Amino acid sequence: MMKLTGRLGDGFALAPDGPGRWRAGIDDSWRGWTGPHGGALAGVLIETAQRASTRDHPVRSADIRFLGRPATGEFLLRATELPIGRSTTALEVVAEQRGTPVAAATVTLGAATPTATPAHTARPAPVVPPAADCAEFRLPPEIVPVGAHFVIRPAAGPLPLSGADEAMMCAWIGLDPDLPVDAPTLAVLADALPPGIFPLLRAPVPVPTVTLSLQLYAAAPVDAPVLVRAATLASGAGWSVDDTDIWDRDGALLATARQTRRVLG
């Protein structure tokens, strides 16, 4: 199993390969339902943007498009920086395998600036037991090998594949081994839970992500575990849309994400 140390990209051997070019590898231990875990690939795209940028700004948002059916193994990543004024920059990052684009991201970085406008959030953390009081739940590694990388402690809502009447899951989640929760790690954790419709089901079906939009609200890394709540907004006609919110242990909102998925069953 690939071990993660320091930064997420280090565990995937993310390294430069010429001007605007990077390479990384995602091994079989990070395989999800049908291929490499989407959150892991999103995290690699985001960290590539951070390393490729000439500006040391925090990540503010990332819009990821999954363009094909990637396989575990090596990825070539191409990054192009597009400065936007003095305090903001965007990077376009494309991941390729065998010369074919399989994922792309637009990552926006922006400096923190003083403002007279008060801070505000409309997404308070739900009241749940602390992580230490919640039993661990493991995704079956024979079905989803990537589950071995997550420490998931359900805190509210139904479990996946329980035939429930609520399309929501809420759990404390960290990585194994542990990593600081920064922008690339948040992309992984935003995709750590099964698709939001899974509590409604009794047996798994393929529900691949087509797009993932991630917004971040905290510039500095925090410690794991974090509280992750994923819920399906609507599902039908072979498509599903999930919203995910992530808070730290003090209830501060770290990130929100929206995934558009295909339902293939």
mmCIF file of N, CA, C and O in Angstrom, residues 146-207:
data_model
loop_
_atom_site.group_PDB
_atom_site.id
_atom_site.type_symbol
_atom_site.label_atom_id
_atom_site.label_comp_id
_atom_site.label_asym_id
_atom_site.label_seq_id
_atom_site.Cartn_x
_atom_site.Cartn_y
_atom_site.Cartn_z
ATOM 1 N N VAL A 146 -9.701 1.352 -1.799
ATOM 2 C CA VAL A 146 -9.354 2.659 -1.232
ATOM 3 C C VAL A 146 -9.866 2.821 0.194
ATOM 4 O O VAL A 146 -9.355 3.643 0.952
ATOM 5 N N GLY A 147 -10.864 2.012 0.588
ATOM 6 C CA GLY A 147 -11.386 2.121 1.938
ATOM 7 C C GLY A 147 -10.330 1.930 3.006
ATOM 8 O O GLY A 147 -10.462 2.454 4.126
ATOM 9 N N ALA A 148 -9.239 1.209 2.699
ATOM 10 C CA ALA A 148 -8.175 0.999 3.674
ATOM 11 C C ALA A 148 -7.427 2.287 3.995
ATOM 12 O O ALA A 148 -6.725 2.357 5.010
ATOM 13 N N HIS A 149 -7.564 3.304 3.158
ATOM 14 C CA HIS A 149 -6.879 4.579 3.396
ATOM 15 C C HIS A 149 -7.685 5.523 4.290
ATOM 16 O O HIS A 149 -7.181 6.584 4.667
ATOM 17 N N PHE A 150 -8.938 5.178 4.584
ATOM 18 C CA PHE A 150 -9.805 6.068 5.339
ATOM 19 C C PHE A 150 -10.115 5.503 6.725
ATOM 20 O O PHE A 150 -10.309 4.296 6.882
ATOM 21 N N VAL A 151 -10.180 6.396 7.688
ATOM 22 C CA VAL A 151 -10.710 6.067 9.013
ATOM 23 C C VAL A 151 -12.039 6.802 9.125
ATOM 24 O O VAL A 151 -12.079 8.028 9.243
ATOM 25 N N ILE A 152 -13.133 6.047 9.043
ATOM 26 C CA ILE A 152 -14.482 6.614 8.993
ATOM 27 C C ILE A 152 -15.238 6.215 10.245
ATOM 28 O O ILE A 152 -15.338 5.020 10.561
ATOM 29 N N ARG A 153 -15.755 7.211 10.947
ATOM 30 C CA ARG A 153 -16.541 6.965 12.157
ATOM 31 C C ARG A 153 -17.914 7.632 11.988
ATOM 32 O O ARG A 153 -18.045 8.844 12.202
ATOM 33 N N PRO A 154 -18.937 6.869 11.567
ATOM 34 C CA PRO A 154 -20.264 7.461 11.377
ATOM 35 C C PRO A 154 -20.761 8.161 12.633
ATOM 36 O O PRO A 154 -20.659 7.626 13.741
ATOM 37 N N ALA A 155 -21.300 9.377 12.435
ATOM 38 C CA ALA A 155 -21.731 10.201 13.573
ATOM 39 C C ALA A 155 -23.219 10.503 13.540
ATOM 40 O O ALA A 155 -23.799 10.841 14.577
ATOM 41 N N ALA A 156 -23.862 10.406 12.382
ATOM 42 C CA ALA A 156 -25.295 10.692 12.253
ATOM 43 C C ALA A 156 -25.769 10.136 10.927
ATOM 44 O O ALA A 156 -24.983 9.940 10.001
ATOM 45 N N GLY A 157 -27.075 9.895 10.848
ATOM 46 C CA GLY A 157 -27.659 9.434 9.594
ATOM 47 C C GLY A 157 -27.464 7.948 9.375
ATOM 48 O O GLY A 157 -26.774 7.265 10.135
ATOM 49 N N PRO A 158 -28.058 7.401 8.309
ATOM 50 C CA PRO A 158 -27.989 5.967 8.025
ATOM 51 C C PRO A 158 -26.641 5.563 7.445
ATOM 52 O O PRO A 158 -25.847 6.393 7.003
ATOM 53 N N LEU A 159 -26.408 4.247 7.425
ATOM 54 C CA LEU A 159 -25.222 3.681 6.804
ATOM 55 C C LEU A 159 -25.508 3.380 5.334
ATOM 56 O O LEU A 159 -26.655 3.202 4.929
ATOM 57 N N PRO A 160 -24.456 3.297 4.501
ATOM 58 C CA PRO A 160 -24.670 2.922 3.103
ATOM 59 C C PRO A 160 -25.221 1.507 2.984
ATOM 60 O O PRO A 160 -24.940 0.631 3.807
ATOM 61 N N LEU A 161 -26.026 1.299 1.943
ATOM 62 C CA LEU A 161 -26.610 -0.003 1.604
ATOM 63 C C LEU A 161 -27.469 -0.562 2.739
ATOM 64 O O LEU A 161 -27.539 -1.778 2.942
ATOM 65 N N SER A 162 -28.132 0.339 3.472
ATOM 66 C CA SER A 162 -28.984 -0.083 4.584
ATOM 67 C C SER A 162 -30.465 -0.025 4.245
ATOM 68 O O SER A 162 -31.305 -0.316 5.096
ATOM 69 N N GLY A 163 -30.820 0.372 3.013
ATOM 70 C CA GLY A 163 -32.222 0.475 2.638
ATOM 71 C C GLY A 163 -32.975 1.529 3.423
ATOM 72 O O GLY A 163 -34.174 1.387 3.687
ATOM 73 N N ALA A 164 -32.303 2.607 3.776
ATOM 74 C CA ALA A 164 -32.909 3.673 4.574
ATOM 75 C C ALA A 164 -33.791 4.550 3.686
ATOM 76 O O ALA A 164 -33.854 4.379 2.463
ATOM 77 N N ASP A 165 -34.473 5.507 4.314
ATOM 78 C CA ASP A 165 -35.315 6.438 3.558
ATOM 79 C C ASP A 165 -34.717 7.832 3.520
ATOM 80 O O ASP A 165 -35.389 8.796 3.152
ATOM 81 N N GLU A 166 -33.435 7.964 3.869
ATOM 82 C CA GLU A 166 -32.755 9.261 3.866
ATOM 83 C C GLU A 166 -31.444 9.124 3.108
ATOM 84 O O GLU A 166 -30.617 8.261 3.428
ATOM 85 N N ALA A 167 -31.236 9.973 2.104
ATOM 86 C CA ALA A 167 -30.026 9.925 1.275
ATOM 87 C C ALA A 167 -28.982 10.872 1.847
ATOM 88 O O ALA A 167 -28.634 11.896 1.266
ATOM 89 N N MET A 168 -28.464 10.522 3.025
ATOM 90 C CA MET A 168 -27.498 11.359 3.729
ATOM 91 C C MET A 168 -26.608 10.486 4.586
ATOM 92 O O MET A 168 -27.056 9.492 5.148
ATOM 93 N N MET A 169 -25.332 10.862 4.688
ATOM 94 C CA MET A 169 -24.388 10.236 5.610
ATOM 95 C C MET A 169 -23.563 11.323 6.271
ATOM 96 O O MET A 169 -23.265 12.344 5.649
ATOM 97 N N CYS A 170 -23.181 11.109 7.538
ATOM 98 C CA CYS A 170 -22.385 12.092 8.268
ATOM 99 C C CYS A 170 -21.392 11.327 9.127
ATOM 100 O O CYS A 170 -21.788 10.457 9.923
ATOM 101 N N ALA A 171 -20.110 11.627 8.986
ATOM 102 C CA ALA A 171 -19.084 10.847 9.684
ATOM 103 C C ALA A 171 -17.849 11.700 9.941
ATOM 104 O O ALA A 171 -17.550 12.640 9.194
ATOM 105 N N TRP A 172 -17.137 11.334 10.997
ATOM 106 C CA TRP A 172 -15.784 11.844 11.224
ATOM 107 C C TRP A 172 -14.844 11.039 10.338
ATOM 108 O O TRP A 172 -14.900 9.808 10.323
ATOM 109 N N ILE A 173 -13.959 11.726 9.597
ATOM 110 C CA ILE A 173 -13.088 11.030 8.648
ATOM 111 C C ILE A 173 -11.663 11.577 8.734
ATOM 112 O O ILE A 173 -11.446 12.783 8.836
ATOM 113 N N GLY A 174 -10.711 10.674 8.692
ATOM 114 C CA GLY A 174 -9.307 11.012 8.548
ATOM 115 C C GLY A 174 -8.661 10.033 7.592
ATOM 116 O O GLY A 174 -9.294 9.077 7.122
ATOM 117 N N LEU A 175 -7.404 10.273 7.258
ATOM 118 C CA LEU A 175 -6.650 9.375 6.389
ATOM 119 C C LEU A 175 -5.750 8.475 7.226
ATOM 120 O O LEU A 175 -5.344 8.822 8.334
ATOM 121 N N ASP A 176 -5.431 7.323 6.693
ATOM 122 C CA ASP A 176 -4.532 6.379 7.342
ATOM 123 C C ASP A 176 -3.408 6.040 6.359
ATOM 124 O O ASP A 176 -3.649 5.401 5.342
ATOM 125 N N PRO A 177 -2.154 6.488 6.666
ATOM 126 C CA PRO A 177 -1.728 7.270 7.817
ATOM 127 C C PRO A 177 -2.196 8.721 7.736
ATOM 128 O O PRO A 177 -2.578 9.191 6.667
ATOM 129 N N ASP A 178 -2.141 9.387 8.889
ATOM 130 C CA ASP A 178 -2.708 10.720 9.030
ATOM 131 C C ASP A 178 -1.930 11.745 8.211
ATOM 132 O O ASP A 178 -0.719 11.624 8.018
ATOM 133 N N LEU A 179 -2.658 12.748 7.726
ATOM 134 C CA LEU A 179 -2.065 13.891 7.042
ATOM 135 C C LEU A 179 -2.760 15.158 7.518
ATOM 136 O O LEU A 179 -3.949 15.125 7.845
ATOM 137 N N PRO A 180 -2.048 16.306 7.548
ATOM 138 C CA PRO A 180 -2.748 17.564 7.794
ATOM 139 C C PRO A 180 -3.832 17.780 6.742
ATOM 140 O O PRO A 180 -3.663 17.426 5.574
ATOM 141 N N VAL A 181 -4.950 18.356 7.153
ATOM 142 C CA VAL A 181 -6.075 18.567 6.240
ATOM 143 C C VAL A 181 -5.886 19.916 5.550
ATOM 144 O O VAL A 181 -6.214 20.969 6.083
ATOM 145 N N ASP A 182 -5.323 19.879 4.335
ATOM 146 C CA ASP A 182 -5.139 21.078 3.513
ATOM 147 C C ASP A 182 -5.989 20.927 2.256
ATOM 148 O O ASP A 182 -6.841 20.035 2.167
ATOM 149 N N ALA A 183 -5.777 21.780 1.268
ATOM 150 C CA ALA A 183 -6.646 21.778 0.086
ATOM 151 C C ALA A 183 -6.643 20.437 -0.654
ATOM 152 O O ALA A 183 -7.717 19.889 -0.950
ATOM 153 N N PRO A 184 -5.481 19.847 -0.995
ATOM 154 C CA PRO A 184 -5.531 18.556 -1.684
ATOM 155 C C PRO A 184 -6.187 17.458 -0.849
ATOM 156 O O PRO A 184 -6.948 16.642 -1.378
ATOM 157 N N THR A 185 -5.903 17.454 0.460
ATOM 158 C CA THR A 185 -6.507 16.438 1.325
ATOM 159 C C THR A 185 -8.011 16.634 1.421
ATOM 160 O O THR A 185 -8.774 15.655 1.458
ATOM 161 N N LEU A 186 -8.484 17.874 1.449
ATOM 162 C CA LEU A 186 -9.923 18.123 1.483
ATOM 163 C C LEU A 186 -10.613 17.564 0.241
ATOM 164 O O LEU A 186 -11.746 17.075 0.321
ATOM 165 N N ALA A 187 -9.940 17.610 -0.900
ATOM 166 C CA ALA A 187 -10.531 17.021 -2.111
ATOM 167 C C ALA A 187 -10.719 15.518 -1.936
ATOM 168 O O ALA A 187 -11.734 14.952 -2.360
ATOM 169 N N VAL A 188 -9.743 14.859 -1.306
ATOM 170 C CA VAL A 188 -9.862 13.429 -1.059
ATOM 171 C C VAL A 188 -11.006 13.150 -0.094
ATOM 172 O O VAL A 188 -11.849 12.270 -0.323
ATOM 173 N N LEU A 189 -11.065 13.919 1.003
ATOM 174 C CA LEU A 189 -12.076 13.676 2.030
ATOM 175 C C LEU A 189 -13.477 14.016 1.538
ATOM 176 O O LEU A 189 -14.462 13.406 1.985
ATOM 177 N N ALA A 190 -13.586 14.970 0.620
ATOM 178 C CA ALA A 190 -14.904 15.301 0.060
ATOM 179 C C ALA A 190 -15.490 14.143 -0.733
ATOM 180 O O ALA A 190 -16.703 14.094 -0.963
ATOM 181 N N ASP A 191 -14.640 13.210 -1.140
ATOM 182 C CA ASP A 191 -15.089 12.057 -1.928
ATOM 183 C C ASP A 191 -14.891 10.752 -1.161
ATOM 184 O O ASP A 191 -14.882 9.672 -1.750
ATOM 185 N N ALA A 192 -14.731 10.855 0.169
ATOM 186 C CA ALA A 192 -14.434 9.667 0.971
ATOM 187 C C ALA A 192 -15.655 8.795 1.208
ATOM 188 O O ALA A 192 -15.544 7.563 1.264
ATOM 189 N N LEU A 193 -16.826 9.399 1.374
ATOM 190 C CA LEU A 193 -18.042 8.628 1.613
ATOM 191 C C LEU A 193 -18.592 8.082 0.299
ATOM 192 O O LEU A 193 -18.356 8.649 -0.767
ATOM 193 N N PRO A 194 -19.349 6.992 0.341
ATOM 194 C CA PRO A 194 -19.998 6.498 -0.874
ATOM 195 C C PRO A 194 -20.968 7.541 -1.428
ATOM 196 O O PRO A 194 -21.310 8.523 -0.745
ATOM 197 N N PRO A 195 -21.433 7.362 -2.660
ATOM 198 C CA PRO A 195 -22.427 8.288 -3.211
ATOM 199 C C PRO A 195 -23.626 8.448 -2.289
ATOM 200 O O PRO A 195 -24.038 7.510 -1.596
ATOM 201 N N GLY A 196 -24.200 9.650 -2.295
ATOM 202 C CA GLY A 196 -25.255 9.984 -1.342
ATOM 203 C C GLY A 196 -26.484 9.103 -1.421
ATOM 204 O O GLY A 196 -27.209 8.959 -0.434
ATOM 205 N N ILE A 197 -26.737 8.479 -2.586
ATOM 206 C CA ILE A 197 -27.919 7.621 -2.707
ATOM 207 C C ILE A 197 -27.703 6.244 -2.083
ATOM 208 O O ILE A 197 -28.668 5.472 -1.933
ATOM 209 N N PHE A 198 -26.478 5.922 -1.679
ATOM 210 C CA PHE A 198 -26.198 4.560 -1.201
ATOM 211 C C PHE A 198 -27.002 4.154 0.037
ATOM 212 O O PHE A 198 -27.334 2.970 0.170
ATOM 213 N N PRO A 199 -27.329 5.051 0.984
ATOM 214 C CA PRO A 199 -28.186 4.601 2.099
ATOM 215 C C PRO A 199 -29.558 4.112 1.636
ATOM 216 O O PRO A 199 -30.193 3.317 2.335
ATOM 217 N N LEU A 200 -30.032 4.548 0.472
ATOM 218 C CA LEU A 200 -31.333 4.116 -0.028
ATOM 219 C C LEU A 200 -31.288 2.698 -0.589
ATOM 220 O O LEU A 200 -32.341 2.062 -0.745
ATOM 221 N N LEU A 201 -30.085 2.200 -0.914
ATOM 222 C CA LEU A 201 -29.921 0.959 -1.644
ATOM 223 C C LEU A 201 -29.629 -0.214 -0.713
ATOM 224 O O LEU A 201 -29.259 -0.035 0.443
ATOM 225 N N ARG A 202 -29.779 -1.417 -1.260
ATOM 226 C CA ARG A 202 -29.397 -2.639 -0.562
ATOM 227 C C ARG A 202 -28.171 -3.293 -1.206
ATOM 228 O O ARG A 202 -27.534 -4.140 -0.593
ATOM 229 N N ALA A 203 -27.853 -2.914 -2.434
ATOM 230 C CA ALA A 203 -26.699 -3.453 -3.153
ATOM 231 C C ALA A 203 -26.058 -2.309 -3.933
ATOM 232 O O ALA A 203 -26.753 -1.411 -4.411
ATOM 233 N N PRO A 204 -24.727 -2.325 -4.079
ATOM 234 C CA PRO A 204 -24.060 -1.210 -4.756
ATOM 235 C C PRO A 204 -24.315 -1.204 -6.253
ATOM 236 O O PRO A 204 -24.522 -2.250 -6.876
ATOM 237 N N VAL A 205 -24.330 -0.018 -6.830
ATOM 238 C CA VAL A 205 -24.367 0.173 -8.273
ATOM 239 C C VAL A 205 -23.293 1.194 -8.624
ATOM 240 O O VAL A 205 -22.917 2.030 -7.789
ATOM 241 N N PRO A 206 -22.747 1.190 -9.839
ATOM 242 C CA PRO A 206 -21.753 2.189 -10.222
ATOM 243 C C PRO A 206 -22.382 3.585 -10.288
ATOM 244 O O PRO A 206 -23.415 3.776 -10.935
ATOM 245 N N VAL A 207 -21.751 4.538 -9.604
ATOM 246 C CA VAL A 207 -22.214 5.932 -9.617
ATOM 247 C C VAL A 207 -20.987 6.829 -9.796
ATOM 248 O O VAL A 207 -20.558 7.514 -8.868
#
